[in-house]
Amino acid sequence: MLKIGITGGIGSGKTTVSSIFEVLGIPVYYADVEAKKILNEDDSIIASIKKIFGEESYINHQLNNKYIASIVFTDPNKLNLLNQIVHPATISHANEWMNKQLSPYCIKEAALIFESESQKNLDYVIGVWAQEEIRIKRIIKRDHLSKEDVLKRINNQMNEELKMKNCAFVIHNNEIEMLTTQVIELHEKLLSMSLLT
Ligand code: ATP
């Protein structure tokens, strides 16, 4: 079974593309969703977070996102420590999940694939690409953020061109190109590639 990653910048359409693969019957692991669950449910992870960020990192057994974000946003060392806890836990959880799947291929959708070096556990990575201007418009509309806040998030992420160069396949998700057609074509390609493994 092939293990496929889907990545791309904020607002590129990773989740939208992944949901089309799901409609085609392909199981998808959403790394952000699972990471949030791990942070709220895994006792050893909770203990590590409290050790670094203090007891106030959890309120009623739920991660205090606002508090953690306020620290890591201004302290790169603390962000690094947080990533060192969350990334390995999510990567091994995703690997366990992928090893249980029975389809010709399965997908892990994650914003940070190359940044967390999780491409090492994947056969191929698909990049979802959209022009920055379009991504900004989508995020303003979806998350009700200001343009400045969206730009801050974009500038905190890996350079988009570099990210796409590292991908085996790129799906263009500007409004003009037909998204479903591209996904179906890639799906067929991946199905035939899976027969060769
Ligand atoms: P994030 O990294 O923030 O989680 P993402 O890459 O997963 O974002 P999506 O959540 O799939 O991106 O898309 C961002 C927003 O843009 C959503 O509201 C989605 O409905 C919208 N969107 C995505 N693709 C298109 C498209 N081709 N046409 C119109 N709207 C789109």
XYZ file of C-alpha atoms and ligand atoms in Angstrom:
228
model
C 0.000 0.000 0.000
C 1.280 3.446 -0.912
C 1.557 6.114 1.772
C 0.831 9.548 0.356
C 1.213 12.962 1.963
C -0.795 16.070 1.092
C 0.641 19.430 2.038
C 0.516 23.096 1.092
C 0.400 26.540 2.625
C -2.405 27.975 4.714
C -5.563 28.308 2.618
C -4.123 26.383 -0.339
C -6.972 23.876 -0.097
C -5.349 20.785 1.469
C -8.515 19.827 3.324
C -10.718 20.506 0.291
C -8.485 18.299 -1.905
C -8.289 15.585 0.780
C -12.066 15.477 1.080
C -12.327 14.759 -2.678
C -9.937 11.816 -2.242
C -12.189 10.637 0.624
C -15.213 10.770 -1.686
C -13.216 8.489 -4.028
C -12.928 6.000 -1.148
C -9.392 6.815 -0.009
C -8.807 6.968 3.765
C -7.341 10.273 4.962
C -5.499 11.028 8.214
C -5.891 14.694 9.147
C -2.713 15.436 11.130
C -3.921 18.709 12.695
C -7.131 17.133 13.990
C -5.269 14.109 15.370
C -2.519 16.255 16.925
C -5.201 18.210 18.824
C -6.693 14.938 20.108
C -3.255 13.670 21.186
C -2.569 16.939 23.035
C -5.836 16.601 24.962
C -5.846 12.852 25.578
C -2.317 11.424 25.811
C -1.187 11.495 29.452
C 2.560 11.471 28.764
C 2.189 14.294 26.208
C 0.065 16.320 28.654
C 2.746 15.828 31.343
C 5.521 16.991 28.966
C 3.554 20.091 27.962
C 2.854 20.995 31.607
C 6.539 20.543 32.438
C 7.528 23.126 29.810
C 4.591 25.540 29.849
C 3.243 25.115 33.381
C -0.066 23.870 34.863
C -1.948 26.734 33.203
C -1.378 25.066 29.804
C -4.576 23.076 30.467
C -7.978 24.306 31.579
C -10.490 21.550 32.449
C -8.248 18.976 30.725
C -8.301 20.952 27.454
C -5.191 22.566 26.009
C -5.207 26.308 26.648
C -4.535 27.203 23.022
C -4.550 30.955 23.586
C -1.954 30.734 26.358
C 0.336 28.352 24.423
C -0.012 30.402 21.220
C 0.893 33.607 23.074
C 4.135 31.986 24.257
C 5.256 30.169 21.101
C 4.410 33.089 18.852
C 7.099 35.206 20.485
C 9.550 32.518 21.637
C 11.029 30.321 18.854
C 12.779 28.087 21.413
C 9.478 27.245 23.075
C 7.915 26.637 19.643
C 10.746 24.246 18.931
C 10.160 22.395 22.205
C 6.428 22.162 21.467
C 7.147 20.769 17.990
C 9.615 18.266 19.446
C 6.776 16.877 21.578
C 3.901 17.047 19.092
C 5.581 16.027 15.810
C 7.077 12.644 16.839
C 3.837 11.688 18.631
C 1.693 12.561 15.590
C 4.114 10.903 13.166
C 4.075 7.596 15.043
C 0.277 7.774 15.500
C -0.121 8.443 11.746
C 2.208 5.542 10.915
C 0.209 3.168 13.116
C -2.978 4.367 11.400
C -1.490 4.031 7.884
C -0.246 0.499 8.591
C -3.809 -0.557 9.442
C -5.375 0.711 6.185
C -6.423 -1.804 3.550
C -6.922 0.446 0.507
C -4.453 0.613 -2.437
C -3.157 3.861 -0.976
C -3.892 6.134 1.949
C -3.288 9.814 2.626
C -1.854 11.878 5.454
C -2.875 15.544 5.213
C -0.511 17.840 7.099
C 0.590 21.463 6.830
C 4.072 20.569 8.041
C 5.363 17.517 6.204
C 8.829 18.638 5.155
C 9.278 20.800 8.259
C 8.719 17.764 10.503
C 10.622 15.465 8.102
C 7.628 13.139 7.968
C 8.146 12.695 4.200
C 10.626 9.981 5.277
C 7.632 7.805 6.192
C 5.752 8.530 2.966
C 6.139 7.220 -0.584
C 5.060 10.432 -2.322
C 3.920 13.913 -1.321
C 1.231 15.868 -3.180
C 1.481 19.656 -2.964
C -1.645 21.807 -3.154
C -0.836 25.169 -4.635
C -2.810 28.399 -4.915
C -1.691 31.968 -5.545
C -0.941 33.887 -2.367
C -3.581 36.519 -3.127
C -6.276 33.833 -3.372
C -5.083 32.103 -0.179
C -5.266 35.397 1.710
C -8.839 36.030 0.492
C -9.929 32.494 1.484
C -8.486 32.719 5.008
C -9.914 36.188 5.645
C -13.321 34.812 4.630
C -13.002 31.498 6.535
C -11.310 32.633 9.764
C -12.359 36.306 9.864
C -8.739 37.399 10.263
C -7.199 40.659 9.111
C -4.956 40.666 6.049
C -1.980 41.452 8.326
C -2.679 38.405 10.512
C -2.956 36.142 7.465
C 0.325 37.515 6.109
C 2.021 36.859 9.475
C 0.899 33.227 9.303
C 2.037 32.920 5.677
C 5.429 34.425 6.492
C 5.873 31.964 9.369
C 5.528 29.046 6.954
C 8.081 27.453 4.640
C 8.506 29.160 1.252
C 5.719 27.889 -0.991
C 7.805 27.499 -4.190
C 10.407 25.462 -2.301
C 7.697 23.321 -0.730
C 6.121 22.570 -4.133
C 9.544 21.691 -5.611
C 9.829 18.974 -2.968
C 6.479 17.447 -3.964
C 6.179 14.585 -6.450
C 2.813 15.950 -7.679
C 1.257 19.398 -7.541
C -2.475 20.131 -7.651
C -3.325 23.675 -8.725
C -6.170 25.060 -6.675
C -6.795 28.478 -8.087
C -10.411 29.065 -8.947
C -9.853 28.546 -12.686
C -8.433 25.025 -12.783
C -10.852 22.137 -12.291
C -9.988 20.638 -8.939
C -12.028 17.433 -9.191
C -10.602 16.574 -12.626
C -7.041 16.944 -11.323
C -7.795 14.812 -8.242
C -9.467 12.054 -10.307
C -6.505 11.952 -12.727
C -4.034 11.703 -9.845
C -6.198 9.102 -8.107
C -6.059 6.902 -11.214
C -2.297 7.372 -11.453
C -1.826 6.437 -7.790
C -4.078 3.377 -8.177
C -1.943 2.080 -11.036
C 1.271 2.932 -9.157
C -0.007 1.003 -6.144
C -0.287 -2.124 -8.303
C 3.468 -1.999 -8.900
C 4.382 -2.060 -5.198
P -5.432 25.446 6.421
O -3.984 25.235 6.206
O -5.718 26.787 6.945
O -6.096 24.363 7.217
P -6.243 24.307 3.874
O -5.049 24.311 3.018
O -6.666 22.984 4.456
O -6.156 25.450 4.980
P -8.968 24.560 2.991
O -9.502 24.592 4.404
O -9.230 23.339 2.185
O -7.405 24.893 2.993
O -9.483 25.824 2.156
C -9.436 27.132 2.728
C -10.764 27.839 2.432
O -10.841 28.079 1.034
C -11.978 27.014 2.805
O -12.969 27.859 3.290
C -12.393 26.381 1.466
O -13.775 26.116 1.423
C -11.978 27.438 0.463
N -11.554 26.866 -0.831
C -10.615 25.922 -1.028
N -10.487 25.626 -2.330
C -11.376 26.418 -2.988
C -11.726 26.599 -4.379
N -11.137 25.902 -5.345
N -12.674 27.506 -4.669
C -13.269 28.216 -3.694
N -12.990 28.106 -2.374
C -12.058 27.216 -2.016
